[in-house]
mmCIF file of C-alpha atoms in Angstrom:
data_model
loop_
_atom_site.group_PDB
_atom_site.id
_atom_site.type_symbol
_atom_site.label_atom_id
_atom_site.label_comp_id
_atom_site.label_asym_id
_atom_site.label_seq_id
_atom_site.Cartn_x
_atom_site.Cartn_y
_atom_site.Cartn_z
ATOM 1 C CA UNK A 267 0.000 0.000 0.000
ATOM 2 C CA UNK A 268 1.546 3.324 -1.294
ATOM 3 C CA UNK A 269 1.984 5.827 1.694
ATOM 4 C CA UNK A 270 0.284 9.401 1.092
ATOM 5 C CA UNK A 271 3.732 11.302 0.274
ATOM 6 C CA UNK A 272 3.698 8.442 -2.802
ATOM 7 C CA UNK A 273 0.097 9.051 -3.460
ATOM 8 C CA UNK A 274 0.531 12.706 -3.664
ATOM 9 C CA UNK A 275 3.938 12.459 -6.238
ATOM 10 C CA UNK A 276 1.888 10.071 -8.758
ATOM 11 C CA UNK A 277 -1.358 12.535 -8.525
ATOM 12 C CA UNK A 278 1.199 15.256 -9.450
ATOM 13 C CA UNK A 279 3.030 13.651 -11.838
ATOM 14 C CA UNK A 280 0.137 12.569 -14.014
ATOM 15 C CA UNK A 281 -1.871 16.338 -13.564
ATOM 16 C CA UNK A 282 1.454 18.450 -13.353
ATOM 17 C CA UNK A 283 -0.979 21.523 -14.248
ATOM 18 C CA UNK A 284 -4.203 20.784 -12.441
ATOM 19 C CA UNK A 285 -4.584 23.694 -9.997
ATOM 20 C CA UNK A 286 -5.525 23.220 -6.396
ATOM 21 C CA UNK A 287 -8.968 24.409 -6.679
ATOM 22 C CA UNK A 288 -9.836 21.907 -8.932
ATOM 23 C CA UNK A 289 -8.839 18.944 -6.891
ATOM 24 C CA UNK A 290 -11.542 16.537 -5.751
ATOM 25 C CA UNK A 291 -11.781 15.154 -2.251
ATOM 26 C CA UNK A 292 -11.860 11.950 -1.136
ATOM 27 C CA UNK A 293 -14.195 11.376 1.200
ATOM 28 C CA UNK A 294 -14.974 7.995 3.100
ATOM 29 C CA UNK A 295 -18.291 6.363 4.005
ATOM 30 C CA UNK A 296 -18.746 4.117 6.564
ATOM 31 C CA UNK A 297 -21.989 2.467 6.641
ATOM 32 C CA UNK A 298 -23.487 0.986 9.404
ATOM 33 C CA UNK A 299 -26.764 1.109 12.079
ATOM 34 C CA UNK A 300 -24.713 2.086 14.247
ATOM 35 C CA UNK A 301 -26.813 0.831 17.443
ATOM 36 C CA UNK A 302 -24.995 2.318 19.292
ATOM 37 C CA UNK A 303 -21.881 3.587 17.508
ATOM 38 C CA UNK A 304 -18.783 2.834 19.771
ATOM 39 C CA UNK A 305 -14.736 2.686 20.061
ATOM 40 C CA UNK A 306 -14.110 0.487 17.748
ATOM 41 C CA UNK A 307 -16.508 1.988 15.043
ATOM 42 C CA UNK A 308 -14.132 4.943 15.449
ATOM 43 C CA UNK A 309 -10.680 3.199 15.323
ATOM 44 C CA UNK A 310 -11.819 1.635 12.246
ATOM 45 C CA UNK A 311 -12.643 4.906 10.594
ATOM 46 C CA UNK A 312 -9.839 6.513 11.288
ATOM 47 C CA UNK A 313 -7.362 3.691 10.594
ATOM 48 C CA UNK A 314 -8.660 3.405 7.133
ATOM 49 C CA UNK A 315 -9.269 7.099 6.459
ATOM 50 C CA UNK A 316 -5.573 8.058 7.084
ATOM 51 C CA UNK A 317 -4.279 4.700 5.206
ATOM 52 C CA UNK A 318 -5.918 6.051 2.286
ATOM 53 C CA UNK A 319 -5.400 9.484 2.688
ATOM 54 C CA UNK A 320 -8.976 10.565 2.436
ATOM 55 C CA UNK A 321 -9.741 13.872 3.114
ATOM 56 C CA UNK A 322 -12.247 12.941 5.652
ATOM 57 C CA UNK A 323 -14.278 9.734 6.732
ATOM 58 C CA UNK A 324 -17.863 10.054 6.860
ATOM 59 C CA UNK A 325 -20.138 7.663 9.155
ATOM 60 C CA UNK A 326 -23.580 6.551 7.002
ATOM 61 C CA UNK A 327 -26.011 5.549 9.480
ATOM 62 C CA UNK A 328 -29.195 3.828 7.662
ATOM 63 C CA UNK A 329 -32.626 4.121 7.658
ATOM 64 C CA UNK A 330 -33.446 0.347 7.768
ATOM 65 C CA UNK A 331 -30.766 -2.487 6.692
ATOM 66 C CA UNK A 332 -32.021 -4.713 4.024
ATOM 67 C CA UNK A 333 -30.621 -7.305 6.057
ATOM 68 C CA UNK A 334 -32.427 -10.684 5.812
ATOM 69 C CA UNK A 335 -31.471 -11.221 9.532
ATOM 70 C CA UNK A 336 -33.776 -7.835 10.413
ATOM 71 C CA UNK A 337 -31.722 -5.982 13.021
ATOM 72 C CA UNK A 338 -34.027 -3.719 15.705
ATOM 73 C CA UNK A 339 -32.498 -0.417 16.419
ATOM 74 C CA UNK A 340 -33.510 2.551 18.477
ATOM 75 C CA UNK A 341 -35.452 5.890 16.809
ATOM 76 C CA UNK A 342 -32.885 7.256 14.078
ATOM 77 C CA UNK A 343 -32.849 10.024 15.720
ATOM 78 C CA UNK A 344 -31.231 9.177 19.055
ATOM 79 C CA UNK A 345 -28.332 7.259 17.078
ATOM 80 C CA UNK A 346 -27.504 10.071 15.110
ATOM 81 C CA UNK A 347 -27.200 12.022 18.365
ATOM 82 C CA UNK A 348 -25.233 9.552 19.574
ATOM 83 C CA UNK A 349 -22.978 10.226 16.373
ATOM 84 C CA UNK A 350 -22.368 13.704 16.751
ATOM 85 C CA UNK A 351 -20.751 13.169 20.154
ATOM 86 C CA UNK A 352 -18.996 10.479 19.360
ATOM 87 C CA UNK A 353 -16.826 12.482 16.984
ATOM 88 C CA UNK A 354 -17.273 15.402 18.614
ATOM 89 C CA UNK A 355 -13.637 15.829 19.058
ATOM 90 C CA UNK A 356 -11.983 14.582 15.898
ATOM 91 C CA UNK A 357 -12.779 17.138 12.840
ATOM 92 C CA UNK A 358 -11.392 13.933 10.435
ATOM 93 C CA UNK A 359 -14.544 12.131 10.926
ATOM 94 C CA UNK A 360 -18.520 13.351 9.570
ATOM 95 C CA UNK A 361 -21.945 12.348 9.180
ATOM 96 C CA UNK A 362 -23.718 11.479 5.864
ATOM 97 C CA UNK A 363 -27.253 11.891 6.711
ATOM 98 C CA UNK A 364 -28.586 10.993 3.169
ATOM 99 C CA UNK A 365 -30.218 7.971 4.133
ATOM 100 C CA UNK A 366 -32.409 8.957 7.247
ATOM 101 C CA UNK A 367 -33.401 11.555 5.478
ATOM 102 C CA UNK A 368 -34.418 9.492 2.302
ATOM 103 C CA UNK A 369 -35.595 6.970 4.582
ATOM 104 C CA UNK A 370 -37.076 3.376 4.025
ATOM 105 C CA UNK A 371 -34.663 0.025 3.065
ATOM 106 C CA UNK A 372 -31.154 1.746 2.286
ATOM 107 C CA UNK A 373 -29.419 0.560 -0.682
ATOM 108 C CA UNK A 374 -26.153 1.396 -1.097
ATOM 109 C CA UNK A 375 -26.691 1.732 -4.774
ATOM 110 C CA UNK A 376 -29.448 4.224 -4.294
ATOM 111 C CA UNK A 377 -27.335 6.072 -1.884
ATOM 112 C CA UNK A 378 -24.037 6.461 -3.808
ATOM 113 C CA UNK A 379 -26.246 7.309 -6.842
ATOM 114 C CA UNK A 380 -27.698 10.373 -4.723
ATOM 115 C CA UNK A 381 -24.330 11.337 -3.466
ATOM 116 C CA UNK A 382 -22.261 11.574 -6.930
ATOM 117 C CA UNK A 383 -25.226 13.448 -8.331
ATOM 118 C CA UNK A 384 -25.370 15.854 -5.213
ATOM 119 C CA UNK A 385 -21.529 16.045 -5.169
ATOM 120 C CA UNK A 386 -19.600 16.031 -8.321
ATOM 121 C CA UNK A 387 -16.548 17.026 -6.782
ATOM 122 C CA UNK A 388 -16.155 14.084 -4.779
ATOM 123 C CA UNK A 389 -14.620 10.966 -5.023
ATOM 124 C CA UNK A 390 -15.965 8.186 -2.451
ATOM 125 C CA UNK A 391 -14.519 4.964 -1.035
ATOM 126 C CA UNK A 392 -17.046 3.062 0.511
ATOM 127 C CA UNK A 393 -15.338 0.927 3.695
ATOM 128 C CA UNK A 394 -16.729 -2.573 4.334
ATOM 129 C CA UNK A 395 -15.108 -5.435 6.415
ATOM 130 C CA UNK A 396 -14.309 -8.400 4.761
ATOM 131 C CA UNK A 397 -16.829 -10.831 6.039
ATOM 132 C CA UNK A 398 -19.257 -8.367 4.239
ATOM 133 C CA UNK A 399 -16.831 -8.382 0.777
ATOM 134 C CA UNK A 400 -17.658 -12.078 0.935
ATOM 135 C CA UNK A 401 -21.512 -11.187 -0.198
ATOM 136 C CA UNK A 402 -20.924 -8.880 -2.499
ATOM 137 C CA UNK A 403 -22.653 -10.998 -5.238
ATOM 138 C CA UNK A 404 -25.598 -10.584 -3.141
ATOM 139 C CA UNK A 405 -25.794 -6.722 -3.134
ATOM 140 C CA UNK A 406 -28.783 -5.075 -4.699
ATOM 141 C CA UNK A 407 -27.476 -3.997 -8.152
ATOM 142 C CA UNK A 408 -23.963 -4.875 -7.538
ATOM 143 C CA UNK A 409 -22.750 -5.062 -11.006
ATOM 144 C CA UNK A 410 -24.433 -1.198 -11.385
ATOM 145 C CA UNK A 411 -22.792 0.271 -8.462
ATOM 146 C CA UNK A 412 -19.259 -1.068 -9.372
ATOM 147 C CA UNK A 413 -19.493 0.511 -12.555
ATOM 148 C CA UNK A 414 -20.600 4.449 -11.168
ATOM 149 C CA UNK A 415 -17.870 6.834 -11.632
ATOM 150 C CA UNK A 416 -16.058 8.394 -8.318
ATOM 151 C CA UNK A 417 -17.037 4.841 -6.500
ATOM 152 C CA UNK A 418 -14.372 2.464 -4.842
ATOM 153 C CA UNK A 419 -14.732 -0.158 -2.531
ATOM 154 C CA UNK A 420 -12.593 -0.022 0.122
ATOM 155 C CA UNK A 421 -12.241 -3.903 2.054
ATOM 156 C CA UNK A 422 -10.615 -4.484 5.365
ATOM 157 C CA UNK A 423 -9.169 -7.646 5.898
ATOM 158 C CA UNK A 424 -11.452 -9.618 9.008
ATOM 159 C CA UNK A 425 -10.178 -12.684 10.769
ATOM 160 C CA UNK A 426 -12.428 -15.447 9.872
ATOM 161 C CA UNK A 427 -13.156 -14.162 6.275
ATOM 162 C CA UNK A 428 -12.302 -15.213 2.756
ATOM 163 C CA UNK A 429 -10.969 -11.849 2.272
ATOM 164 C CA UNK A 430 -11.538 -12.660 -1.869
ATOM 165 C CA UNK A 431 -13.454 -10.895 -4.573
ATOM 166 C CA UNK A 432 -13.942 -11.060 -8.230
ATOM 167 C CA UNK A 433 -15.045 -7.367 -7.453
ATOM 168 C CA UNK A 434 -12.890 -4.581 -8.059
ATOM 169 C CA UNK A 435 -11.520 -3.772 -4.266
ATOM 170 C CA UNK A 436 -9.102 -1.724 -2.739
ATOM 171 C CA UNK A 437 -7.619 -3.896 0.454
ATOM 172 C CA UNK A 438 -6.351 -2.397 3.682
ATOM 173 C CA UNK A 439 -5.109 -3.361 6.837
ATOM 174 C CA UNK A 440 -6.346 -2.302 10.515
ATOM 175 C CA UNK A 441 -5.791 -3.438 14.058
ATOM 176 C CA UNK A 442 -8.804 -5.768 14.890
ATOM 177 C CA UNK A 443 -10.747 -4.681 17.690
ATOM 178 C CA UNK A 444 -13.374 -7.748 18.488
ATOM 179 C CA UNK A 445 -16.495 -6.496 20.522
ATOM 180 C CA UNK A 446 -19.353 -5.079 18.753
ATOM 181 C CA UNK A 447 -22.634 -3.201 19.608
ATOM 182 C CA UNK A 448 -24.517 -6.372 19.966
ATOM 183 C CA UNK A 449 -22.370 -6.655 22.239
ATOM 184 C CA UNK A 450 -22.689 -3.434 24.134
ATOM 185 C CA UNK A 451 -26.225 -3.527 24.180
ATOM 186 C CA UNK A 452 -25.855 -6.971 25.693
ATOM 187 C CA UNK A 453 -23.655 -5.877 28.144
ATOM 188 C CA UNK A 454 -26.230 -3.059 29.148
ATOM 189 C CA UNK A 455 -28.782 -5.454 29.511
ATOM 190 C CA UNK A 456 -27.084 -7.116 32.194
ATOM 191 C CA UNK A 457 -25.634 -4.741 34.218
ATOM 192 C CA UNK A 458 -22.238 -4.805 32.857
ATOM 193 C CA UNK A 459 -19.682 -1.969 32.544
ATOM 194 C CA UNK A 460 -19.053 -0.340 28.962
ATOM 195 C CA UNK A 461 -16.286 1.833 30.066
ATOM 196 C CA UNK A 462 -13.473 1.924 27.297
ATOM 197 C CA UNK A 463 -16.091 0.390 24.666
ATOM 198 C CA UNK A 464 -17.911 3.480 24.042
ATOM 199 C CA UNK A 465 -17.169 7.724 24.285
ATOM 200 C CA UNK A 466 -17.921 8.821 27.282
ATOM 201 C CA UNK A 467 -20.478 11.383 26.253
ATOM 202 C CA UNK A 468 -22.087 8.396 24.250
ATOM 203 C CA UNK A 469 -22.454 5.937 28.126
ATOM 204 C CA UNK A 470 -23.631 9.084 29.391
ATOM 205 C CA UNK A 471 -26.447 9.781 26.342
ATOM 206 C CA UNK A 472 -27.114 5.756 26.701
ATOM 207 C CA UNK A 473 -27.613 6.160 30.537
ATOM 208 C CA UNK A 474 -29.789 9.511 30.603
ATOM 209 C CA UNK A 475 -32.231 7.962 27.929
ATOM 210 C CA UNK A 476 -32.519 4.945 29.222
ATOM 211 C CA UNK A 477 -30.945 2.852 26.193
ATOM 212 C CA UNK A 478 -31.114 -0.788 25.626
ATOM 213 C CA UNK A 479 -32.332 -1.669 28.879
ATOM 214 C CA UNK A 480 -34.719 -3.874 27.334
#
């Protein structure tokens, strides 16, 4: 994997004359429920956002999975909350709000369509694990969102995974960090501490509201 000073000599070398105005960022997506978003949501973002050299990593909470396995999550509303302190503190990460606000199933198709269309001067990389590169065949319109301009996949190799792809995929590698918030809410159902798993401002939201005590 090239490091950024690498990155940056090829992009200049190819566009010796393309002014600085006209550059187009690279922006991340991280898609996810994000129920509740926690540590290593975070570590993962930011891992992969400064391996790449993205200009920022944005976090893409969705309206409803179309998982097959249908996952129950709180109001939309309180997770995005729980977003915005979360990354408080770190001006590399965002939000991409597109899909609560579109609501219904979200497709990433749908989505990256939306984005490209609303933002020309952007290319994305869209971050997925590799357990989920393994189904890729399964995605809703796969072979049409591979093909959409500005659009990269971005996998990160998972323990456990087949880590393979006849899909075009640009591989990284991160730190594993195993808990996740099935876990957390787990934990909270039982009484257990989630220090050092979550933000603190995020425990604090989850406590004051009364999260995931059932």
């Amino acid at each position: 994997m090239q490091s950024c000073s690498v990155i940056d000599k090829v992009q200049t070398q190819a566009q010796p004359q393309t002014k600085k105005v006209n550059h187009r960022k690279r922006i991340g997506l991280y898609g996810g429920t994000f129920n509740p978003i926690h540590n290593a949501h975070l570590f993962f973002a930011d891992q992969v956002g400064h391996a790449l050299c993205l200009d920022r990593v944005d976090f893409l909470p969705d309206a409803k999975p179309p998982h097959v396995d249908h996952k129950d999550s709180i109001n939309p509303k309180l997770r995005l909350q729980m977003l915005e302190l979360a990354i408080a503190d770190n001006p590399f990460l965002g939000i991409e709000d597109a899909e609560l606000e579109r609501g219904g199933i979200s497709y990433t198709y749908d989505t990256i369509k939306y984005l490209l269309d609303k933002h020309p001067d952007v290319d994305y990389y869209f971050i997925i694990g590799g357990d989920m590169v393994d189904y890729l065949g399964k995605w809703y319109r796969i072979n049409d969102l591979i093909r959409l301009p500005r659009f990269h996949f971005v996998g990160v190799h998972r323990q456990g995974a087949k880590n393979e792809t006849k899909y075009p995929v640009i591989w990284v590698d991160v730190p594993t960090v195993d808990f996740s918030s099935t876990d957390i809410r787990r934990r909270i159902q039982s009484g257990q501490s989630i220090k050092y798993m979550v933000p603190d401002a995020v425990s604090k939201f989850i406590e004051e509201h009364g999260l995931y005590r059932e």
